[in-house]
GROMACS .gro file of N, CA, C and O in nm:
model
  476
    1MET      N    1  -1.531   6.795  15.585
    1MET     CA    2  -1.551   6.698  15.656
    1MET      C    3  -1.383   6.711  15.670
    1MET      O    4  -1.297   6.699  15.585
    2THR      N    5  -1.324   6.710  15.833
    2THR     CA    6  -1.184   6.713  15.886
    2THR      C    7  -1.186   6.590  15.937
    2THR      O    8  -1.229   6.598  16.013
    3ALA      N    9  -1.105   6.514  15.896
    3ALA     CA   10  -1.055   6.367  15.961
    3ALA      C   11  -0.928   6.270  15.917
    3ALA      O   12  -0.880   6.355  15.822
    4ASN      N   13  -0.890   6.215  15.988
    4ASN     CA   14  -0.769   6.134  15.945
    4ASN      C   15  -0.802   6.054  15.844
    4ASN      O   16  -0.881   5.962  15.878
    5VAL      N   17  -0.752   6.042  15.726
    5VAL     CA   18  -0.822   5.966  15.639
    5VAL      C   19  -0.738   5.884  15.540
    5VAL      O   20  -0.606   5.922  15.508
    6ASP      N   21  -0.743   5.757  15.515
    6ASP     CA   22  -0.649   5.699  15.460
    6ASP      C   23  -0.722   5.695  15.313
    6ASP      O   24  -0.795   5.597  15.282
    7PHE      N   25  -0.660   5.779  15.225
    7PHE     CA   26  -0.692   5.791  15.110
    7PHE      C   27  -0.687   5.669  14.983
    7PHE      O   28  -0.743   5.642  14.924
    8THR      N   29  -0.574   5.608  15.043
    8THR     CA   30  -0.588   5.460  14.947
    8THR      C   31  -0.664   5.372  14.957
    8THR      O   32  -0.734   5.324  14.844
    9TYR      N   33  -0.653   5.350  15.070
    9TYR     CA   34  -0.798   5.286  15.117
    9TYR      C   35  -0.904   5.336  15.080
    9TYR      O   36  -1.014   5.227  15.016
   10LEU      N   37  -0.963   5.441  15.109
   10LEU     CA   38  -1.089   5.498  15.050
   10LEU      C   39  -1.113   5.489  14.874
   10LEU      O   40  -1.185   5.430  14.847
   11SER      N   41  -0.995   5.505  14.791
   11SER     CA   42  -0.971   5.495  14.630
   11SER      C   43  -1.027   5.353  14.612
   11SER      O   44  -1.079   5.333  14.530
   12GLU      N   45  -0.960   5.266  14.705
   12GLU     CA   46  -0.946   5.129  14.656
   12GLU      C   47  -1.130   5.047  14.682
   12GLU      O   48  -1.154   5.002  14.614
   13SER      N   49  -1.165   5.124  14.800
   13SER     CA   50  -1.296   5.079  14.836
   13SER      C   51  -1.369   5.112  14.735
   13SER      O   52  -1.514   5.091  14.711
   14LEU      N   53  -1.374   5.228  14.637
   14LEU     CA   54  -1.444   5.273  14.565
   14LEU      C   55  -1.463   5.179  14.424
   14LEU      O   56  -1.570   5.197  14.366
   15ASP      N   57  -1.359   5.117  14.412
   15ASP     CA   58  -1.346   5.039  14.306
   15ASP      C   59  -1.502   4.924  14.276
   15ASP      O   60  -1.531   4.919  14.145
   16THR      N   61  -1.552   4.911  14.372
   16THR     CA   62  -1.680   4.807  14.370
   16THR      C   63  -1.812   4.883  14.360
   16THR      O   64  -1.913   4.846  14.383
   17THR      N   65  -1.820   5.026  14.381
   17THR     CA   66  -1.923   5.104  14.375
   17THR      C   67  -1.990   5.173  14.264
   17THR      O   68  -2.096   5.223  14.255
   18GLY      N   69  -1.918   5.167  14.147
   18GLY     CA   70  -1.935   5.251  14.055
   18GLY      C   71  -1.854   5.363  14.082
   18GLY      O   72  -1.928   5.474  13.958
   19SER      N   73  -1.803   5.418  14.123
   19SER     CA   74  -1.756   5.551  14.168
   19SER      C   75  -1.612   5.587  14.129
   19SER      O   76  -1.533   5.476  14.152
   20LYS      N   77  -1.571   5.735  14.118
   20LYS     CA   78  -1.407   5.752  14.071
   20LYS      C   79  -1.376   5.853  14.164
   20LYS      O   80  -1.444   5.920  14.208
   21SER      N   81  -1.278   5.789  14.209
   21SER     CA   82  -1.196   5.891  14.304
   21SER      C   83  -1.091   5.983  14.224
   21SER      O   84  -1.080   5.921  14.118
   22HIS      N   85  -1.074   6.120  14.272
   22HIS     CA   86  -1.008   6.196  14.215
   22HIS      C   87  -0.876   6.238  14.355
   22HIS      O   88  -0.944   6.317  14.402
   23GLY      N   89  -0.771   6.214  14.282
   23GLY     CA   90  -0.661   6.316  14.414
   23GLY      C   91  -0.647   6.186  14.480
   23GLY      O   92  -0.628   6.042  14.453
   24PRO      N   93  -0.592   6.249  14.602
   24PRO     CA   94  -0.563   6.347  14.695
   24PRO      C   95  -0.469   6.439  14.623
   24PRO      O   96  -0.363   6.431  14.537
   25ILE      N   97  -0.516   6.564  14.629
   25ILE     CA   98  -0.415   6.665  14.579
   25ILE      C   99  -0.435   6.811  14.722
   25ILE      O  100  -0.523   6.797  14.814
   26PRO      N  101  -0.309   6.850  14.756
   26PRO     CA  102  -0.273   6.920  14.868
   26PRO      C  103  -0.404   7.063  14.847
   26PRO      O  104  -0.449   7.073  14.774
   27GLN      N  105  -0.410   7.089  14.956
   27GLN     CA  106  -0.525   7.177  14.967
   27GLN      C  107  -0.463   7.349  14.920
   27GLN      O  108  -0.590   7.396  14.881
   28SER      N  109  -0.367   7.340  14.903
   28SER     CA  110  -0.306   7.441  14.839
   28SER      C  111  -0.310   7.475  14.721
   28SER      O  112  -0.387   7.569  14.622
   29GLN      N  113  -0.293   7.356  14.622
   29GLN     CA  114  -0.335   7.336  14.507
   29GLN      C  115  -0.476   7.356  14.487
   29GLN      O  116  -0.483   7.426  14.352
   30PHE      N  117  -0.524   7.292  14.552
   30PHE     CA  118  -0.686   7.292  14.524
   30PHE      C  119  -0.749   7.432  14.555
   30PHE      O  120  -0.830   7.484  14.428
   31LEU      N  121  -0.756   7.536  14.633
   31LEU     CA  122  -0.783   7.674  14.657
   31LEU      C  123  -0.747   7.740  14.553
   31LEU      O  124  -0.806   7.808  14.491
   32LEU      N  125  -0.577   7.733  14.519
   32LEU     CA  126  -0.539   7.855  14.433
   32LEU      C  127  -0.603   7.802  14.286
   32LEU      O  128  -0.629   7.907  14.216
   33ALA      N  129  -0.615   7.677  14.225
   33ALA     CA  130  -0.694   7.650  14.114
   33ALA      C  131  -0.825   7.647  14.088
   33ALA      O  132  -0.875   7.725  14.015
   34LEU      N  133  -0.877   7.712  14.220
   34LEU     CA  134  -1.042   7.723  14.223
   34LEU      C  135  -1.048   7.880  14.231
   34LEU      O  136  -1.159   7.929  14.253
   35GLY      N  137  -0.911   7.956  14.251
   35GLY     CA  138  -0.938   8.116  14.238
   35GLY      C  139  -0.927   8.170  14.349
   35GLY      O  140  -0.993   8.294  14.387
   36LEU      N  141  -0.856   8.144  14.474
   36LEU     CA  142  -0.831   8.177  14.597
   36LEU      C  143  -0.755   8.316  14.579
   36LEU      O  144  -0.836   8.417  14.676
   37GLU      N  145  -0.660   8.355  14.502
   37GLU     CA  146  -0.623   8.467  14.508
   37GLU      C  147  -0.655   8.550  14.425
   37GLU      O  148  -0.700   8.685  14.474
   38PRO      N  149  -0.780   8.544  14.315
   38PRO     CA  150  -0.832   8.673  14.266
   38PRO      C  151  -0.969   8.689  14.348
   38PRO      O  152  -1.007   8.804  14.381
   39ARG      N  153  -1.001   8.590  14.450
   39ARG     CA  154  -1.107   8.624  14.562
   39ARG      C  155  -1.029   8.689  14.644
   39ARG      O  156  -1.098   8.786  14.693
   40MET      N  157  -0.919   8.676  14.719
   40MET     CA  158  -0.887   8.731  14.810
   40MET      C  159  -0.844   8.859  14.760
   40MET      O  160  -0.866   8.967  14.808
   41ALA      N  161  -0.816   8.902  14.642
   41ALA     CA  162  -0.793   9.059  14.556
   41ALA      C  163  -0.902   9.133  14.588
   41ALA      O  164  -0.940   9.210  14.620
   42LYS      N  165  -1.058   9.040  14.543
   42LYS     CA  166  -1.157   9.156  14.558
   42LYS      C  167  -1.203   9.125  14.695
   42LYS      O  168  -1.250   9.295  14.715
   43LEU      N  169  -1.180   9.086  14.815
   43LEU     CA  170  -1.228   9.110  14.947
   43LEU      C  171  -1.148   9.193  15.010
   43LEU      O  172  -1.176   9.270  15.049
   44LEU      N  173  -0.988   9.221  14.958
   44LEU     CA  174  -0.899   9.291  14.992
   44LEU      C  175  -0.929   9.459  14.924
   44LEU      O  176  -0.946   9.559  14.967
   45ALA      N  177  -0.995   9.490  14.823
   45ALA     CA  178  -1.025   9.573  14.765
   45ALA      C  179  -1.148   9.657  14.843
   45ALA      O  180  -1.161   9.774  14.825
   46SER      N  181  -1.239   9.564  14.902
   46SER     CA  182  -1.354   9.645  14.960
   46SER      C  183  -1.302   9.661  15.132
   46SER      O  184  -1.404   9.680  15.192
   47ALA      N  185  -1.193   9.586  15.178
   47ALA     CA  186  -1.146   9.625  15.321
   47ALA      C  187  -1.081   9.674  15.356
   47ALA      O  188  -1.002   9.789  15.290
   48GLU      N  189  -1.094   9.690  15.536
   48GLU     CA  190  -1.033   9.878  15.548
   48GLU      C  191  -0.944   9.775  15.670
   48GLU      O  192  -0.990   9.650  15.717
   49GLY      N  193  -0.820   9.877  15.675
   49GLY     CA  194  -0.792   9.837  15.805
   49GLY      C  195  -0.722   9.686  15.852
   49GLY      O  196  -0.630   9.648  15.772
   50GLU      N  197  -0.763   9.664  15.990
   50GLU     CA  198  -0.731   9.549  16.028
   50GLU      C  199  -0.795   9.425  15.942
   50GLU      O  200  -0.731   9.325  15.934
   51ARG      N  201  -0.889   9.454  15.895
   51ARG     CA  202  -0.949   9.353  15.785
   51ARG      C  203  -0.866   9.300  15.714
   51ARG      O  204  -0.888   9.173  15.686
   52LYS      N  205  -0.807   9.396  15.634
   52LYS     CA  206  -0.717   9.359  15.504
   52LYS      C  207  -0.603   9.231  15.583
   52LYS      O  208  -0.607   9.167  15.517
   53GLU      N  209  -0.558   9.284  15.635
   53GLU     CA  210  -0.480   9.219  15.727
   53GLU      C  211  -0.490   9.063  15.771
   53GLU      O  212  -0.446   8.946  15.763
   54ASP      N  213  -0.648   9.041  15.832
   54ASP     CA  214  -0.711   8.923  15.852
   54ASP      C  215  -0.729   8.862  15.731
   54ASP      O  216  -0.686   8.730  15.770
   55ILE      N  217  -0.754   8.895  15.623
   55ILE     CA  218  -0.780   8.849  15.548
   55ILE      C  219  -0.669   8.794  15.450
   55ILE      O  220  -0.678   8.675  15.442
   56ARG      N  221  -0.545   8.888  15.432
   56ARG     CA  222  -0.402   8.792  15.398
   56ARG      C  223  -0.376   8.685  15.488
   56ARG      O  224  -0.297   8.573  15.461
   57LYS      N  225  -0.375   8.720  15.640
   57LYS     CA  226  -0.323   8.637  15.695
   57LYS      C  227  -0.421   8.483  15.685
   57LYS      O  228  -0.371   8.345  15.694
   58GLY      N  229  -0.571   8.491  15.674
   58GLY     CA  230  -0.609   8.373  15.676
   58GLY      C  231  -0.605   8.292  15.567
   58GLY      O  232  -0.601   8.163  15.524
   59ALA      N  233  -0.599   8.335  15.420
   59ALA     CA  234  -0.572   8.307  15.302
   59ALA      C  235  -0.438   8.218  15.301
   59ALA      O  236  -0.387   8.122  15.260
   60THR      N  237  -0.322   8.332  15.353
   60THR     CA  238  -0.180   8.251  15.419
   60THR      C  239  -0.181   8.113  15.438
   60THR      O  240  -0.156   8.007  15.405
   61ARG      N  241  -0.280   8.144  15.554
   61ARG     CA  242  -0.274   7.976  15.623
   61ARG      C  243  -0.334   7.898  15.557
   61ARG      O  244  -0.272   7.785  15.544
   62LEU      N  245  -0.423   7.913  15.497
   62LEU     CA  246  -0.485   7.784  15.428
   62LEU      C  247  -0.400   7.721  15.292
   62LEU      O  248  -0.396   7.613  15.275
   63ILE      N  249  -0.308   7.811  15.255
   63ILE     CA  250  -0.182   7.783  15.146
   63ILE      C  251  -0.049   7.718  15.200
   63ILE      O  252  -0.017   7.686  15.093
   64ASP      N  253  -0.050   7.767  15.283
   64ASP     CA  254   0.112   7.797  15.374
   64ASP      C  255   0.138   7.618  15.346
   64ASP      O  256   0.120   7.509  15.375
   65THR      N  257   0.245   7.595  15.222
   65THR     CA  258   0.328   7.445  15.203
   65THR      C  259   0.391   7.419  15.357
   65THR      O  260   0.417   7.312  15.322
   66LEU      N  261   0.399   7.484  15.429
   66LEU     CA  262   0.452   7.430  15.551
   66LEU      C  263   0.355   7.444  15.705
   66LEU      O  264   0.398   7.367  15.770
   67GLY      N  265   0.233   7.387  15.633
   67GLY     CA  266   0.076   7.409  15.732
   67GLY      C  267  -0.017   7.336  15.646
   67GLY      O  268   0.022   7.215  15.629
   68MET      N  269  -0.124   7.388  15.669
   68MET     CA  270  -0.244   7.356  15.622
   68MET      C  271  -0.229   7.328  15.465
   68MET      O  272  -0.316   7.224  15.423
   69GLY      N  273  -0.166   7.410  15.387
   69GLY     CA  274  -0.176   7.411  15.241
   69GLY      C  275  -0.087   7.269  15.191
   69GLY      O  276  -0.150   7.210  15.082
   70SER      N  277  -0.013   7.236  15.263
   70SER     CA  278   0.018   7.065  15.234
   70SER      C  279  -0.004   6.964  15.312
   70SER      O  280  -0.058   6.831  15.272
   71GLN      N  281  -0.040   6.995  15.442
   71GLN     CA  282  -0.089   6.880  15.513
   71GLN      C  283  -0.239   6.830  15.497
   71GLN      O  284  -0.277   6.715  15.514
   72TYR      N  285  -0.346   6.929  15.483
   72TYR     CA  286  -0.445   6.911  15.445
   72TYR      C  287  -0.426   6.840  15.269
   72TYR      O  288  -0.411   6.901  15.169
   73GLN      N  289  -0.525   6.751  15.237
   73GLN     CA  290  -0.549   6.672  15.126
   73GLN      C  291  -0.678   6.678  15.089
   73GLN      O  292  -0.813   6.668  15.150
   74ILE      N  293  -0.747   6.702  14.969
   74ILE     CA  294  -0.870   6.703  14.899
   74ILE      C  295  -0.896   6.596  14.820
   74ILE      O  296  -0.795   6.587  14.698
   75MET      N  297  -0.988   6.536  14.834
   75MET     CA  298  -1.004   6.419  14.748
   75MET      C  299  -1.158   6.433  14.679
   75MET      O  300  -1.258   6.456  14.745
   76GLY      N  301  -1.194   6.432  14.519
   76GLY     CA  302  -1.288   6.447  14.480
   76GLY      C  303  -1.366   6.278  14.470
   76GLY      O  304  -1.269   6.205  14.409
   77ILE      N  305  -1.507   6.283  14.491
   77ILE     CA  306  -1.538   6.144  14.441
   77ILE      C  307  -1.657   6.212  14.356
   77ILE      O  308  -1.768   6.254  14.410
   78GLU      N  309  -1.674   6.110  14.225
   78GLU     CA  310  -1.775   6.119  14.156
   78GLU      C  311  -1.824   5.953  14.097
   78GLU      O  312  -1.761   5.880  14.098
   79PRO      N  313  -1.934   5.982  14.037
   79PRO     CA  314  -2.002   5.840  13.947
   79PRO      C  315  -1.896   5.792  13.845
   79PRO      O  316  -1.813   5.909  13.797
   80ASP      N  317  -1.851   5.713  13.828
   80ASP     CA  318  -1.745   5.635  13.700
   80ASP      C  319  -1.767   5.689  13.588
   80ASP      O  320  -1.886   5.673  13.559
   81ARG      N  321  -1.683   5.778  13.562
   81ARG     CA  322  -1.715   5.837  13.392
   81ARG      C  323  -1.572   5.863  13.343
   81ARG      O  324  -1.483   5.853  13.434
   82GLU      N  325  -1.534   5.850  13.202
   82GLU     CA  326  -1.412   5.863  13.151
   82GLU      C  327  -1.397   6.019  13.154
   82GLU      O  328  -1.452   6.097  13.158
   83GLY      N  329  -1.254   6.067  13.153
   83GLY     CA  330  -1.172   6.183  13.146
   83GLY      C  331  -1.107   6.256  13.284
   83GLY      O  332  -1.155   6.172  13.400
   84GLU      N  333  -1.072   6.375  13.269
   84GLU     CA  334  -1.021   6.454  13.396
   84GLU      C  335  -1.130   6.543  13.453
   84GLU      O  336  -1.197   6.600  13.399
   85VAL      N  337  -1.137   6.566  13.569
   85VAL     CA  338  -1.215   6.670  13.651
   85VAL      C  339  -1.104   6.768  13.699
   85VAL      O  340  -0.998   6.745  13.759
   86TYR      N  341  -1.151   6.903  13.693
   86TYR     CA  342  -1.068   6.983  13.731
   86TYR      C  343  -1.103   7.011  13.884
   86TYR      O  344  -1.228   7.013  13.881
   87PRO      N  345  -1.057   7.077  13.963
   87PRO     CA  346  -0.880   7.093  13.955
   87PRO      C  347  -0.791   6.956  13.968
   87PRO      O  348  -0.668   6.958  14.002
   88PHE      N  349  -0.875   6.809  13.977
   88PHE     CA  350  -0.770   6.712  14.013
   88PHE      C  351  -0.724   6.656  13.852
   88PHE      O  352  -0.750   6.545  13.797
   89LEU      N  353  -0.616   6.756  13.781
   89LEU     CA  354  -0.552   6.718  13.687
   89LEU      C  355  -0.403   6.642  13.724
   89LEU      O  356  -0.377   6.668  13.851
   90PRO      N  357  -0.385   6.542  13.622
   90PRO     CA  358  -0.214   6.499  13.659
   90PRO      C  359  -0.146   6.609  13.684
   90PRO      O  360  -0.139   6.736  13.633
   91ALA      N  361  -0.033   6.580  13.805
   91ALA     CA  362   0.057   6.693  13.821
   91ALA      C  363   0.168   6.733  13.705
   91ALA      O  364   0.188   6.614  13.614
   92PRO      N  365   0.230   6.825  13.680
   92PRO     CA  366   0.285   6.874  13.618
   92PRO      C  367   0.432   6.814  13.633
   92PRO      O  368   0.496   6.726  13.728
   93ALA      N  369   0.520   6.753  13.506
   93ALA     CA  370   0.642   6.694  13.573
   93ALA      C  371   0.729   6.739  13.670
   93ALA      O  372   0.776   6.636  13.737
   94SER      N  373   0.743   6.888  13.655
   94SER     CA  374   0.807   6.919  13.793
   94SER      C  375   0.741   6.984  13.837
   94SER      O  376   0.674   7.088  13.847
   95THR      N  377   0.691   6.978  13.995
   95THR     CA  378   0.629   7.029  14.088
   95THR      C  379   0.746   7.140  14.174
   95THR      O  380   0.793   7.078  14.193
   96PRO      N  381   0.675   7.243  14.159
   96PRO     CA  382   0.739   7.358  14.266
   96PRO      C  383   0.746   7.297  14.384
   96PRO      O  384   0.664   7.229  14.440
   97THR      N  385   0.825   7.303  14.494
   97THR     CA  386   0.861   7.296  14.597
   97THR      C  387   0.742   7.377  14.693
   97THR      O  388   0.715   7.321  14.818
   98SER      N  389   0.714   7.510  14.673
   98SER     CA  390   0.562   7.548  14.751
   98SER      C  391   0.484   7.644  14.654
   98SER      O  392   0.529   7.712  14.540
   99ALA      N  393   0.336   7.636  14.666
   99ALA     CA  394   0.272   7.717  14.646
   99ALA      C  395   0.283   7.877  14.611
   99ALA      O  396   0.315   7.913  14.718
  100PRO      N  397   0.266   7.936  14.554
  100PRO     CA  398   0.242   8.085  14.538
  100PRO      C  399   0.135   8.148  14.619
  100PRO      O  400   0.086   8.071  14.679
  101ALA      N  401   0.222   8.232  14.741
  101ALA     CA  402   0.135   8.236  14.849
  101ALA      C  403   0.081   8.388  14.818
  101ALA      O  404   0.108   8.475  14.726
  102PRO      N  405  -0.043   8.445  14.858
  102PRO     CA  406  -0.098   8.593  14.830
  102PRO      C  407  -0.019   8.670  14.935
  102PRO      O  408  -0.029   8.809  14.887
  103ALA      N  409   0.018   8.650  15.025
  103ALA     CA  410   0.129   8.703  15.115
  103ALA      C  411   0.227   8.629  15.181
  103ALA      O  412   0.249   8.501  15.141
  104ALA      N  413   0.343   8.675  15.252
  104ALA     CA  414   0.437   8.607  15.310
  104ALA      C  415   0.358   8.504  15.386
  104ALA      O  416   0.265   8.520  15.490
  105ALA      N  417   0.444   8.356  15.361
  105ALA     CA  418   0.383   8.263  15.423
  105ALA      C  419   0.463   8.201  15.518
  105ALA      O  420   0.624   8.178  15.506
  106SER      N  421   0.424   8.190  15.647
  106SER     CA  422   0.504   8.112  15.736
  106SER      C  423   0.430   8.081  15.869
  106SER      O  424   0.433   8.104  15.999
  107ALA      N  425   0.356   8.018  15.837
  107ALA     CA  426   0.271   7.898  15.938
  107ALA      C  427   0.331   7.807  16.003
  107ALA      O  428   0.385   7.769  15.916
  108ALA      N  429   0.302   7.765  16.111
  108ALA     CA  430   0.358   7.679  16.210
  108ALA      C  431   0.279   7.556  16.144
  108ALA      O  432   0.128   7.536  16.078
  109ALA      N  433   0.345   7.428  16.143
  109ALA     CA  434   0.309   7.306  16.091
  109ALA      C  435   0.182   7.274  16.176
  109ALA      O  436   0.148   7.297  16.336
  110GLY      N  437   0.102   7.227  16.109
  110GLY     CA  438  -0.056   7.188  16.162
  110GLY      C  439  -0.069   7.047  16.227
  110GLY      O  440   0.026   6.995  16.277
  111SER      N  441  -0.170   7.014  16.242
  111SER     CA  442  -0.211   6.889  16.318
  111SER      C  443  -0.191   6.756  16.251
  111SER      O  444  -0.195   6.619  16.285
  112GLY      N  445  -0.174   6.774  16.114
  112GLY     CA  446  -0.170   6.643  16.006
  112GLY      C  447  -0.281   6.582  15.978
  112GLY      O  448  -0.251   6.461  15.951
  113GLU      N  449  -0.390   6.640  16.009
  113GLU     CA  450  -0.493   6.578  15.958
  113GLU      C  451  -0.521   6.618  15.828
  113GLU      O  452  -0.438   6.673  15.767
  114SER      N  453  -0.608   6.532  15.765
  114SER     CA  454  -0.670   6.539  15.620
  114SER      C  455  -0.781   6.554  15.575
  114SER      O  456  -0.898   6.520  15.666
  115THR      N  457  -0.802   6.599  15.499
  115THR     CA  458  -0.926   6.641  15.454
  115THR      C  459  -0.988   6.590  15.334
  115THR      O  460  -0.926   6.577  15.243
  116ALA      N  461  -1.114   6.545  15.328
  116ALA     CA  462  -1.183   6.455  15.247
  116ALA      C  463  -1.282   6.507  15.185
  116ALA      O  464  -1.371   6.544  15.280
  117SER      N  465  -1.306   6.575  15.066
  117SER     CA  466  -1.418   6.613  15.016
  117SER      C  467  -1.503   6.550  14.891
  117SER      O  468  -1.427   6.491  14.829
  118SER      N  469  -1.633   6.550  14.937
  118SER     CA  470  -1.706   6.453  14.844
  118SER      C  471  -1.778   6.567  14.755
  118SER      O  472  -1.853   6.631  14.801
  119SER      N  473  -1.805   6.522  14.634
  119SER     CA  474  -1.883   6.577  14.531
  119SER      C  475  -2.007   6.510  14.475
  119SER      O  476  -2.004   6.399  14.453
   0.00000   0.00000   0.00000
């Protein structure tokens, strides 16, 4: 689902439901943690010609920290229980300014919408 989401309000609303929220985290962090790069490598290995460039451009667009990679956010929702949920782990002490890209990343800034994902 893609929409403008007030993640703070949504998270606070879950307090009375017995559910727990995780995140939000940037789309780039989410996709990279779930294996975007190895998946892209496998797709590139079997692609030819223009298809290879389309795959690179598509993956880069999704994780570009100047566009969708940072503007779109992912929140997980689950029944309340203890423990951390991958990939919604606490951020490291120092966070890099941009996520590693599978190819040169230079997409223009997007619409500023956020993404909520429930599980």
